[in-house]
Amino acid sequence: MIVFLIYAIVFVVSFVLVKFIVRKTTTDYTSLKTVTFGDESAVVPNRIASVISILVIFLLWAAFTGSKLVPGFLHAPGPFIGDATFTYTATADGVEPDDATVTVRVFEVGTDADAPEVDPGEGWAKNDSDSVGAWRSGLIRVDRNDEMDRDAGHTVIAVNGEPIEPGGSVMTEFGRVGMSPKGTLNFEPAKGWQMEPIWLPPPEAVLARLGEIASDGYRDSTLWEHLGYSLFRVILGFFFGALVGIPLGYAMGLSDWFRGWFDPIVEFMRPVPPLALIPLVIIWAGIGELGKIILLFLAALWIMAIAARAGVSGVAISKVHAAYSLGASKWQIMRHVIVPNSLPEIFTGARVAMGVCWGTVVAAELVAAEKGAGMMIMVASKFQLTDIVIMGIILIGIIGFGIDILMRWAERVLVPWKGRV
């Protein structure tokens, strides 16, 4: 919640600064238009906002993981590291209550430390020491070295002067001291705001893992083989999905019979997530490459069919009438009117379908894949190798974004009339 709040604040502040300060000193030709709201050509990505957005996400990631790539003053409060102390008060049968001090050495994750040596003290309740890792907690048997044990009625009644009872807890300067239902103390050092590396490693850990896998590979395959296999599956599944879906969409847009026949099937299958089809695909096609391609094919098929159908349905009837009045045949109308005017919708559908295929490839590679980015992510997740998981997610996102940029470029080249006619 804190991260999202900070992100929202940065978004608002950046918007105000760029909108009312930076833009005042630059030439904005879009502002010369009399109508901009609803005009797609007047809405172009603000590159300053894009750079700030990426930078903010990186800084938040680094700040909440204690990354060494950013200055320390940008770090969110981290977990307590060092020696923590608290005092407990204990009672026993036939003796006066006595106080003793517990010293707990909190060490960083990935290292180890012995409990510090402490003077036992002079009372019947002796001073104790222990060690525990950051973001962890540990039971502290304070009665193990006391002169009075539990058989003698040893009971802790207060921590740092605050009463405590089984199931309760006391907050100290260094963390929380709780008491189990059986009366054993439990110390949990303060966690701060930073994420534990096992949940979210810092950027440099992900970069180091990327370099390691790029040079040494992962599970007997190089990084490029994993990415290449995933890309091959996605492109092949998307290709066949488009190869079948686009003609199907054209047929549904041009023929009432095809529309009536296939519309229930398309509309029924469209909301079904590809992940739900995995068991059926395994039963029908097995666990080989064919099953993965079929799953990605189905992920793209319905999107491409709907996009092509929408493209045909969106052709202005005035253009069709104009072509007929000039003596055009049905084939000429199809070639020179319907196809060119439906291409923008098809390209939009292709971008969506490619994104869905990339999102599905991870699930597709769950089916006994030996190579692939999805397989790499899923295997790493079983061993809690979060750095590999995040690395795979970032690589999939970068490749998917690159493909989307390539498709946008192809759309600009092949459909230059989009938004102009």
PDB file of C-alpha atoms in Angstrom, residues 130-416:
ATOM      1  CA  ASP A 130      20.539 -15.681  21.094  1.00  0.00           C
ATOM      2  CA  SER A 131      20.784 -14.947  17.375  1.00  0.00           C
ATOM      3  CA  VAL A 132      18.154 -14.645  14.667  1.00  0.00           C
ATOM      4  CA  GLY A 133      18.142 -13.634  11.015  1.00  0.00           C
ATOM      5  CA  ALA A 134      16.535 -10.450   9.736  1.00  0.00           C
ATOM      6  CA  TRP A 135      12.886 -10.916   8.704  1.00  0.00           C
ATOM      7  CA  ARG A 136      12.855 -14.048  10.868  1.00  0.00           C
ATOM      8  CA  SER A 137      11.764 -14.805  14.417  1.00  0.00           C
ATOM      9  CA  GLY A 138      13.077 -17.110  17.078  1.00  0.00           C
ATOM     10  CA  LEU A 139      11.937 -18.718  20.305  1.00  0.00           C
ATOM     11  CA  ILE A 140      13.943 -17.705  23.352  1.00  0.00           C
ATOM     12  CA  ARG A 141      13.891 -20.108  26.298  1.00  0.00           C
ATOM     13  CA  VAL A 142      14.800 -17.617  28.972  1.00  0.00           C
ATOM     14  CA  ASP A 143      14.378 -20.250  31.707  1.00  0.00           C
ATOM     15  CA  ARG A 144      17.002 -22.623  30.322  1.00  0.00           C
ATOM     16  CA  ASN A 145      19.819 -21.024  32.337  1.00  0.00           C
ATOM     17  CA  ASP A 146      17.782 -19.582  35.215  1.00  0.00           C
ATOM     18  CA  GLU A 147      18.092 -21.024  38.692  1.00  0.00           C
ATOM     19  CA  MET A 148      14.331 -21.582  38.781  1.00  0.00           C
ATOM     20  CA  ASP A 149      12.792 -23.634  35.970  1.00  0.00           C
ATOM     21  CA  ARG A 150       9.203 -24.199  34.918  1.00  0.00           C
ATOM     22  CA  ASP A 151       8.801 -26.993  37.429  1.00  0.00           C
ATOM     23  CA  ALA A 152       9.410 -24.335  40.065  1.00  0.00           C
ATOM     24  CA  GLY A 153       6.707 -22.110  38.578  1.00  0.00           C
ATOM     25  CA  HIS A 154       8.984 -19.985  36.379  1.00  0.00           C
ATOM     26  CA  THR A 155       6.737 -17.492  34.573  1.00  0.00           C
ATOM     27  CA  VAL A 156       7.528 -14.342  32.594  1.00  0.00           C
ATOM     28  CA  ILE A 157       5.113 -11.605  33.610  1.00  0.00           C
ATOM     29  CA  ALA A 158       6.530  -8.490  31.932  1.00  0.00           C
ATOM     30  CA  VAL A 159       8.819  -7.306  29.127  1.00  0.00           C
ATOM     31  CA  ASN A 160      10.505  -3.925  29.503  1.00  0.00           C
ATOM     32  CA  GLY A 161       8.152  -3.234  32.380  1.00  0.00           C
ATOM     33  CA  GLU A 162       4.997  -3.888  30.324  1.00  0.00           C
ATOM     34  CA  PRO A 163       2.790  -6.791  31.445  1.00  0.00           C
ATOM     35  CA  ILE A 164       2.650  -9.766  29.087  1.00  0.00           C
ATOM     36  CA  GLU A 165       0.657 -12.966  29.121  1.00  0.00           C
ATOM     37  CA  PRO A 166       0.387 -16.047  26.873  1.00  0.00           C
ATOM     38  CA  GLY A 167      -0.746 -15.028  23.400  1.00  0.00           C
ATOM     39  CA  GLY A 168       0.192 -11.389  23.973  1.00  0.00           C
ATOM     40  CA  SER A 169       3.094  -9.277  22.755  1.00  0.00           C
ATOM     41  CA  VAL A 170       5.074  -6.154  23.601  1.00  0.00           C
ATOM     42  CA  MET A 171       6.630  -3.797  21.059  1.00  0.00           C
ATOM     43  CA  THR A 172      10.195  -2.778  21.809  1.00  0.00           C
ATOM     44  CA  GLU A 173      12.666  -0.454  20.142  1.00  0.00           C
ATOM     45  CA  PHE A 174      14.136  -3.357  18.175  1.00  0.00           C
ATOM     46  CA  GLY A 175      11.054  -5.402  17.341  1.00  0.00           C
ATOM     47  CA  ARG A 176       8.194  -7.382  18.803  1.00  0.00           C
ATOM     48  CA  VAL A 177       8.456  -9.719  21.779  1.00  0.00           C
ATOM     49  CA  GLY A 178       5.590 -12.173  21.881  1.00  0.00           C
ATOM     50  CA  MET A 179       4.639 -14.995  24.188  1.00  0.00           C
ATOM     51  CA  SER A 180       3.424 -18.358  22.977  1.00  0.00           C
ATOM     52  CA  PRO A 181       0.399 -20.021  24.583  1.00  0.00           C
ATOM     53  CA  LYS A 182       2.834 -22.118  26.633  1.00  0.00           C
ATOM     54  CA  GLY A 183       4.697 -19.087  27.943  1.00  0.00           C
ATOM     55  CA  THR A 184       7.814 -19.141  25.740  1.00  0.00           C
ATOM     56  CA  LEU A 185       9.086 -15.786  24.513  1.00  0.00           C
ATOM     57  CA  ASN A 186       9.406 -15.160  20.797  1.00  0.00           C
ATOM     58  CA  PHE A 187      11.463 -12.296  19.369  1.00  0.00           C
ATOM     59  CA  GLU A 188      10.710 -10.880  15.924  1.00  0.00           C
ATOM     60  CA  PRO A 189      13.093  -8.075  14.895  1.00  0.00           C
ATOM     61  CA  ALA A 190      11.663  -4.987  13.215  1.00  0.00           C
ATOM     62  CA  LYS A 191      11.245  -5.632   9.487  1.00  0.00           C
ATOM     63  CA  GLY A 192      11.147  -2.067   8.227  1.00  0.00           C
ATOM     64  CA  TRP A 193       9.641  -1.325   4.822  1.00  0.00           C
ATOM     65  CA  GLN A 194      12.094  -3.177   2.627  1.00  0.00           C
ATOM     66  CA  MET A 195      11.184  -6.463   0.969  1.00  0.00           C
ATOM     67  CA  GLU A 196      12.994  -9.640   1.893  1.00  0.00           C
ATOM     68  CA  PRO A 197      15.280 -10.802  -0.963  1.00  0.00           C
ATOM     69  CA  ILE A 198      13.464 -14.120  -1.231  1.00  0.00           C
ATOM     70  CA  TRP A 199      10.302 -12.197  -2.168  1.00  0.00           C
ATOM     71  CA  LEU A 200      11.851  -9.361  -4.163  1.00  0.00           C
ATOM     72  CA  PRO A 201      15.611  -9.342  -4.808  1.00  0.00           C
ATOM     73  CA  PRO A 202      17.384  -6.058  -5.610  1.00  0.00           C
ATOM     74  CA  PRO A 203      18.068  -5.115  -9.252  1.00  0.00           C
ATOM     75  CA  GLU A 204      21.771  -5.972  -9.035  1.00  0.00           C
ATOM     76  CA  ALA A 205      20.910  -9.533  -7.958  1.00  0.00           C
ATOM     77  CA  VAL A 206      18.699  -9.947 -11.028  1.00  0.00           C
ATOM     78  CA  LEU A 207      21.418  -8.490 -13.276  1.00  0.00           C
ATOM     79  CA  ALA A 208      24.000 -10.825 -11.754  1.00  0.00           C
ATOM     80  CA  ARG A 209      21.729 -13.803 -12.340  1.00  0.00           C
ATOM     81  CA  LEU A 210      21.139 -12.662 -15.927  1.00  0.00           C
ATOM     82  CA  GLY A 211      24.881 -12.571 -16.548  1.00  0.00           C
ATOM     83  CA  GLU A 212      25.323 -15.976 -14.944  1.00  0.00           C
ATOM     84  CA  ILE A 213      22.595 -17.656 -17.002  1.00  0.00           C
ATOM     85  CA  ALA A 214      23.649 -15.855 -20.185  1.00  0.00           C
ATOM     86  CA  SER A 215      27.151 -17.303 -19.823  1.00  0.00           C
ATOM     87  CA  ASP A 216      26.497 -20.668 -18.153  1.00  0.00           C
ATOM     88  CA  GLY A 217      22.932 -21.436 -19.202  1.00  0.00           C
ATOM     89  CA  TYR A 218      20.118 -22.916 -17.138  1.00  0.00           C
ATOM     90  CA  ARG A 219      19.176 -26.591 -16.963  1.00  0.00           C
ATOM     91  CA  ASP A 220      21.486 -27.657 -19.802  1.00  0.00           C
ATOM     92  CA  SER A 221      20.306 -24.919 -22.194  1.00  0.00           C
ATOM     93  CA  THR A 222      21.548 -21.427 -22.892  1.00  0.00           C
ATOM     94  CA  LEU A 223      19.424 -18.394 -22.160  1.00  0.00           C
ATOM     95  CA  TRP A 224      19.059 -17.723 -25.874  1.00  0.00           C
ATOM     96  CA  GLU A 225      17.772 -21.249 -26.461  1.00  0.00           C
ATOM     97  CA  HIS A 226      15.122 -20.765 -23.777  1.00  0.00           C
ATOM     98  CA  LEU A 227      14.017 -17.444 -25.253  1.00  0.00           C
ATOM     99  CA  GLY A 228      14.253 -18.760 -28.806  1.00  0.00           C
ATOM    100  CA  TYR A 229      12.004 -21.729 -28.098  1.00  0.00           C
ATOM    101  CA  SER A 230       9.401 -19.508 -26.433  1.00  0.00           C
ATOM    102  CA  LEU A 231       9.515 -17.032 -29.310  1.00  0.00           C
ATOM    103  CA  PHE A 232       9.225 -19.846 -31.852  1.00  0.00           C
ATOM    104  CA  ARG A 233       6.163 -21.301 -30.110  1.00  0.00           C
ATOM    105  CA  VAL A 234       4.473 -17.921 -29.804  1.00  0.00           C
ATOM    106  CA  ILE A 235       5.092 -16.948 -33.424  1.00  0.00           C
ATOM    107  CA  LEU A 236       3.970 -20.336 -34.727  1.00  0.00           C
ATOM    108  CA  GLY A 237       0.806 -20.387 -32.604  1.00  0.00           C
ATOM    109  CA  PHE A 238       0.007 -16.793 -33.532  1.00  0.00           C
ATOM    110  CA  PHE A 239       0.664 -17.449 -37.225  1.00  0.00           C
ATOM    111  CA  PHE A 240      -1.773 -20.345 -37.425  1.00  0.00           C
ATOM    112  CA  GLY A 241      -4.293 -18.471 -35.288  1.00  0.00           C
ATOM    113  CA  ALA A 242      -4.174 -15.538 -37.699  1.00  0.00           C
ATOM    114  CA  LEU A 243      -4.151 -17.846 -40.727  1.00  0.00           C
ATOM    115  CA  VAL A 244      -7.459 -19.384 -39.653  1.00  0.00           C
ATOM    116  CA  GLY A 245      -8.959 -16.506 -37.676  1.00  0.00           C
ATOM    117  CA  ILE A 246      -8.715 -13.738 -40.290  1.00  0.00           C
ATOM    118  CA  PRO A 247     -10.531 -15.636 -43.096  1.00  0.00           C
ATOM    119  CA  LEU A 248     -13.081 -16.810 -40.544  1.00  0.00           C
ATOM    120  CA  GLY A 249     -13.664 -13.225 -39.427  1.00  0.00           C
ATOM    121  CA  TYR A 250     -14.022 -12.043 -43.018  1.00  0.00           C
ATOM    122  CA  ALA A 251     -16.540 -14.793 -43.701  1.00  0.00           C
ATOM    123  CA  MET A 252     -18.536 -13.861 -40.597  1.00  0.00           C
ATOM    124  CA  GLY A 253     -18.516 -10.209 -41.601  1.00  0.00           C
ATOM    125  CA  LEU A 254     -19.623 -10.842 -45.191  1.00  0.00           C
ATOM    126  CA  SER A 255     -22.034 -13.771 -44.917  1.00  0.00           C
ATOM    127  CA  ASP A 256     -25.090 -14.037 -42.700  1.00  0.00           C
ATOM    128  CA  TRP A 257     -24.841 -17.840 -42.873  1.00  0.00           C
ATOM    129  CA  PHE A 258     -21.229 -17.889 -41.691  1.00  0.00           C
ATOM    130  CA  ARG A 259     -22.099 -15.269 -39.069  1.00  0.00           C
ATOM    131  CA  GLY A 260     -24.990 -17.319 -37.748  1.00  0.00           C
ATOM    132  CA  TRP A 261     -23.028 -20.576 -37.838  1.00  0.00           C
ATOM    133  CA  PHE A 262     -19.773 -19.478 -36.229  1.00  0.00           C
ATOM    134  CA  ASP A 263     -20.885 -16.567 -34.035  1.00  0.00           C
ATOM    135  CA  PRO A 264     -22.085 -18.801 -31.149  1.00  0.00           C
ATOM    136  CA  ILE A 265     -18.840 -20.773 -31.273  1.00  0.00           C
ATOM    137  CA  VAL A 266     -16.607 -17.697 -31.343  1.00  0.00           C
ATOM    138  CA  GLU A 267     -18.535 -15.863 -28.642  1.00  0.00           C
ATOM    139  CA  PHE A 268     -18.573 -18.994 -26.480  1.00  0.00           C
ATOM    140  CA  MET A 269     -14.846 -19.652 -26.780  1.00  0.00           C
ATOM    141  CA  ARG A 270     -13.730 -16.017 -26.585  1.00  0.00           C
ATOM    142  CA  PRO A 271     -14.136 -15.627 -22.786  1.00  0.00           C
ATOM    143  CA  VAL A 272     -12.676 -19.071 -22.027  1.00  0.00           C
ATOM    144  CA  PRO A 273      -9.110 -18.504 -20.758  1.00  0.00           C
ATOM    145  CA  PRO A 274      -6.447 -20.544 -22.560  1.00  0.00           C
ATOM    146  CA  LEU A 275      -5.269 -21.912 -19.205  1.00  0.00           C
ATOM    147  CA  ALA A 276      -8.590 -23.714 -18.799  1.00  0.00           C
ATOM    148  CA  LEU A 277      -7.883 -25.635 -22.008  1.00  0.00           C
ATOM    149  CA  ILE A 278      -4.577 -27.118 -20.832  1.00  0.00           C
ATOM    150  CA  PRO A 279      -6.028 -30.420 -19.498  1.00  0.00           C
ATOM    151  CA  LEU A 280      -8.051 -30.933 -22.670  1.00  0.00           C
ATOM    152  CA  VAL A 281      -5.078 -30.114 -24.903  1.00  0.00           C
ATOM    153  CA  ILE A 282      -2.930 -32.624 -23.002  1.00  0.00           C
ATOM    154  CA  ILE A 283      -5.581 -35.322 -23.454  1.00  0.00           C
ATOM    155  CA  TRP A 284      -6.016 -34.600 -27.154  1.00  0.00           C
ATOM    156  CA  ALA A 285      -2.512 -33.663 -28.297  1.00  0.00           C
ATOM    157  CA  GLY A 286      -0.224 -35.040 -25.606  1.00  0.00           C
ATOM    158  CA  ILE A 287       2.595 -33.232 -23.840  1.00  0.00           C
ATOM    159  CA  GLY A 288       4.810 -32.621 -26.863  1.00  0.00           C
ATOM    160  CA  GLU A 289       5.331 -29.488 -28.914  1.00  0.00           C
ATOM    161  CA  LEU A 290       2.033 -29.987 -30.739  1.00  0.00           C
ATOM    162  CA  GLY A 291       0.038 -29.434 -27.559  1.00  0.00           C
ATOM    163  CA  LYS A 292       1.835 -26.164 -26.811  1.00  0.00           C
ATOM    164  CA  ILE A 293       1.317 -24.859 -30.345  1.00  0.00           C
ATOM    165  CA  ILE A 294      -2.375 -25.787 -30.245  1.00  0.00           C
ATOM    166  CA  LEU A 295      -2.841 -23.927 -26.970  1.00  0.00           C
ATOM    167  CA  LEU A 296      -1.235 -20.775 -28.389  1.00  0.00           C
ATOM    168  CA  PHE A 297      -3.192 -21.234 -31.622  1.00  0.00           C
ATOM    169  CA  LEU A 298      -6.452 -21.231 -29.667  1.00  0.00           C
ATOM    170  CA  ALA A 299      -5.315 -18.194 -27.692  1.00  0.00           C
ATOM    171  CA  ALA A 300      -4.907 -16.193 -30.918  1.00  0.00           C
ATOM    172  CA  LEU A 301      -7.692 -17.690 -33.035  1.00  0.00           C
ATOM    173  CA  TRP A 302     -10.751 -16.087 -31.474  1.00  0.00           C
ATOM    174  CA  ILE A 303      -9.122 -12.679 -31.069  1.00  0.00           C
ATOM    175  CA  MET A 304      -8.108 -12.567 -34.721  1.00  0.00           C
ATOM    176  CA  ALA A 305     -11.536 -13.764 -35.872  1.00  0.00           C
ATOM    177  CA  ILE A 306     -13.314 -11.056 -33.874  1.00  0.00           C
ATOM    178  CA  ALA A 307     -10.858  -8.394 -35.063  1.00  0.00           C
ATOM    179  CA  ALA A 308     -11.368  -9.329 -38.718  1.00  0.00           C
ATOM    180  CA  ARG A 309     -15.139  -9.450 -38.277  1.00  0.00           C
ATOM    181  CA  ALA A 310     -15.116  -6.026 -36.615  1.00  0.00           C
ATOM    182  CA  GLY A 311     -12.932  -4.667 -39.405  1.00  0.00           C
ATOM    183  CA  VAL A 312     -15.369  -5.814 -42.084  1.00  0.00           C
ATOM    184  CA  SER A 313     -18.397  -4.591 -40.143  1.00  0.00           C
ATOM    185  CA  GLY A 314     -16.766  -1.201 -39.640  1.00  0.00           C
ATOM    186  CA  VAL A 315     -16.310  -0.430 -43.331  1.00  0.00           C
ATOM    187  CA  ALA A 316     -18.352   2.659 -44.206  1.00  0.00           C
ATOM    188  CA  ILE A 317     -21.249   1.650 -46.443  1.00  0.00           C
ATOM    189  CA  SER A 318     -20.810   4.874 -48.407  1.00  0.00           C
ATOM    190  CA  LYS A 319     -17.456   3.590 -49.672  1.00  0.00           C
ATOM    191  CA  VAL A 320     -19.038   0.337 -50.823  1.00  0.00           C
ATOM    192  CA  HIS A 321     -21.826   2.218 -52.616  1.00  0.00           C
ATOM    193  CA  ALA A 322     -19.294   4.516 -54.251  1.00  0.00           C
ATOM    194  CA  ALA A 323     -17.320   1.522 -55.525  1.00  0.00           C
ATOM    195  CA  TYR A 324     -20.459  -0.119 -56.905  1.00  0.00           C
ATOM    196  CA  SER A 325     -21.458   3.107 -58.639  1.00  0.00           C
ATOM    197  CA  LEU A 326     -18.077   3.091 -60.378  1.00  0.00           C
ATOM    198  CA  GLY A 327     -18.740  -0.404 -61.694  1.00  0.00           C
ATOM    199  CA  ALA A 328     -16.568  -2.383 -59.271  1.00  0.00           C
ATOM    200  CA  SER A 329     -17.096  -6.118 -58.970  1.00  0.00           C
ATOM    201  CA  LYS A 330     -17.401  -7.960 -55.663  1.00  0.00           C
ATOM    202  CA  TRP A 331     -13.779  -9.066 -55.912  1.00  0.00           C
ATOM    203  CA  GLN A 332     -12.655  -5.484 -56.556  1.00  0.00           C
ATOM    204  CA  ILE A 333     -14.712  -4.221 -53.619  1.00  0.00           C
ATOM    205  CA  MET A 334     -13.167  -6.907 -51.453  1.00  0.00           C
ATOM    206  CA  ARG A 335      -9.649  -6.074 -52.583  1.00  0.00           C
ATOM    207  CA  HIS A 336      -9.798  -2.279 -52.760  1.00  0.00           C
ATOM    208  CA  VAL A 337     -12.427  -1.367 -50.140  1.00  0.00           C
ATOM    209  CA  ILE A 338     -13.043  -4.033 -47.515  1.00  0.00           C
ATOM    210  CA  VAL A 339      -9.509  -5.356 -46.994  1.00  0.00           C
ATOM    211  CA  PRO A 340      -7.767  -1.945 -46.775  1.00  0.00           C
ATOM    212  CA  ASN A 341     -10.410  -0.554 -44.413  1.00  0.00           C
ATOM    213  CA  SER A 342     -10.372  -3.634 -42.185  1.00  0.00           C
ATOM    214  CA  LEU A 343      -6.589  -3.808 -41.810  1.00  0.00           C
ATOM    215  CA  PRO A 344      -6.421  -1.292 -38.913  1.00  0.00           C
ATOM    216  CA  GLU A 345      -8.763  -3.458 -36.830  1.00  0.00           C
ATOM    217  CA  ILE A 346      -6.827  -6.585 -37.782  1.00  0.00           C
ATOM    218  CA  PHE A 347      -3.520  -5.044 -36.738  1.00  0.00           C
ATOM    219  CA  THR A 348      -5.040  -3.980 -33.431  1.00  0.00           C
ATOM    220  CA  GLY A 349      -6.325  -7.512 -32.909  1.00  0.00           C
ATOM    221  CA  ALA A 350      -2.925  -8.920 -33.859  1.00  0.00           C
ATOM    222  CA  ARG A 351      -1.226  -6.832 -31.188  1.00  0.00           C
ATOM    223  CA  VAL A 352      -3.738  -8.023 -28.597  1.00  0.00           C
ATOM    224  CA  ALA A 353      -3.430 -11.642 -29.738  1.00  0.00           C
ATOM    225  CA  MET A 354       0.355 -11.527 -29.583  1.00  0.00           C
ATOM    226  CA  GLY A 355       0.163 -10.197 -26.037  1.00  0.00           C
ATOM    227  CA  VAL A 356      -2.213 -12.977 -25.033  1.00  0.00           C
ATOM    228  CA  CYS A 357       0.079 -15.561 -26.639  1.00  0.00           C
ATOM    229  CA  TRP A 358       3.031 -14.242 -24.671  1.00  0.00           C
ATOM    230  CA  GLY A 359       0.949 -14.430 -21.524  1.00  0.00           C
ATOM    231  CA  THR A 360      -0.059 -17.986 -22.368  1.00  0.00           C
ATOM    232  CA  VAL A 361       3.384 -19.299 -23.279  1.00  0.00           C
ATOM    233  CA  VAL A 362       4.319 -19.616 -19.602  1.00  0.00           C
ATOM    234  CA  ALA A 363       1.326 -21.881 -19.039  1.00  0.00           C
ATOM    235  CA  ALA A 364       1.934 -23.716 -22.315  1.00  0.00           C
ATOM    236  CA  GLU A 365       5.475 -24.551 -21.243  1.00  0.00           C
ATOM    237  CA  LEU A 366       4.199 -26.062 -18.033  1.00  0.00           C
ATOM    238  CA  VAL A 367       3.325 -29.091 -20.119  1.00  0.00           C
ATOM    239  CA  ALA A 368       6.596 -31.031 -19.876  1.00  0.00           C
ATOM    240  CA  ALA A 369       8.701 -28.413 -21.657  1.00  0.00           C
ATOM    241  CA  GLU A 370      12.457 -28.883 -21.555  1.00  0.00           C
ATOM    242  CA  LYS A 371      13.270 -25.431 -22.911  1.00  0.00           C
ATOM    243  CA  GLY A 372      11.555 -22.072 -22.816  1.00  0.00           C
ATOM    244  CA  ALA A 373      11.288 -18.910 -20.771  1.00  0.00           C
ATOM    245  CA  GLY A 374       8.080 -20.129 -19.164  1.00  0.00           C
ATOM    246  CA  MET A 375       9.699 -23.403 -18.156  1.00  0.00           C
ATOM    247  CA  MET A 376      12.633 -21.489 -16.703  1.00  0.00           C
ATOM    248  CA  ILE A 377      10.290 -19.310 -14.635  1.00  0.00           C
ATOM    249  CA  MET A 378       8.191 -22.187 -13.335  1.00  0.00           C
ATOM    250  CA  VAL A 379      11.159 -24.373 -12.389  1.00  0.00           C
ATOM    251  CA  ALA A 380      12.826 -21.445 -10.621  1.00  0.00           C
ATOM    252  CA  SER A 381       9.640 -20.687  -8.702  1.00  0.00           C
ATOM    253  CA  LYS A 382       9.600 -24.208  -7.259  1.00  0.00           C
ATOM    254  CA  PHE A 383      12.984 -23.539  -5.662  1.00  0.00           C
ATOM    255  CA  GLN A 384      12.084 -19.952  -4.676  1.00  0.00           C
ATOM    256  CA  LEU A 385      14.720 -18.525  -7.025  1.00  0.00           C
ATOM    257  CA  THR A 386      12.931 -15.218  -7.276  1.00  0.00           C
ATOM    258  CA  ASP A 387      15.777 -13.523  -9.122  1.00  0.00           C
ATOM    259  CA  ILE A 388      15.388 -15.970 -12.028  1.00  0.00           C
ATOM    260  CA  VAL A 389      11.612 -15.541 -11.974  1.00  0.00           C
ATOM    261  CA  ILE A 390      11.881 -11.748 -12.178  1.00  0.00           C
ATOM    262  CA  MET A 391      14.602 -12.005 -14.817  1.00  0.00           C
ATOM    263  CA  GLY A 392      12.358 -14.209 -16.958  1.00  0.00           C
ATOM    264  CA  ILE A 393       9.379 -11.889 -16.515  1.00  0.00           C
ATOM    265  CA  ILE A 394      11.451  -8.869 -17.526  1.00  0.00           C
ATOM    266  CA  LEU A 395      12.857 -10.649 -20.584  1.00  0.00           C
ATOM    267  CA  ILE A 396       9.394 -11.784 -21.683  1.00  0.00           C
ATOM    268  CA  GLY A 397       8.130  -8.228 -21.231  1.00  0.00           C
ATOM    269  CA  ILE A 398      11.024  -6.730 -23.197  1.00  0.00           C
ATOM    270  CA  ILE A 399      10.620  -9.188 -26.071  1.00  0.00           C
ATOM    271  CA  GLY A 400       6.845  -8.701 -26.096  1.00  0.00           C
ATOM    272  CA  PHE A 401       7.280  -4.932 -26.096  1.00  0.00           C
ATOM    273  CA  GLY A 402       9.783  -5.220 -28.931  1.00  0.00           C
ATOM    274  CA  ILE A 403       7.348  -7.296 -30.976  1.00  0.00           C
ATOM    275  CA  ASP A 404       4.601  -4.758 -30.308  1.00  0.00           C
ATOM    276  CA  ILE A 405       6.859  -1.931 -31.500  1.00  0.00           C
ATOM    277  CA  LEU A 406       7.653  -3.957 -34.624  1.00  0.00           C
ATOM    278  CA  MET A 407       3.945  -4.500 -35.287  1.00  0.00           C
ATOM    279  CA  ARG A 408       3.236  -0.793 -34.790  1.00  0.00           C
ATOM    280  CA  TRP A 409       5.938  -0.001 -37.323  1.00  0.00           C
ATOM    281  CA  ALA A 410       4.481  -2.536 -39.766  1.00  0.00           C
ATOM    282  CA  GLU A 411       1.055  -0.984 -39.268  1.00  0.00           C
ATOM    283  CA  ARG A 412       2.388   2.491 -40.040  1.00  0.00           C
ATOM    284  CA  VAL A 413       4.092   1.187 -43.185  1.00  0.00           C
ATOM    285  CA  LEU A 414       1.336  -1.108 -44.453  1.00  0.00           C
ATOM    286  CA  VAL A 415      -1.684   0.891 -43.287  1.00  0.00           C
ATOM    287  CA  PRO A 416      -0.647   4.547 -43.638  1.00  0.00           C
TER     288      PRO A 416
END
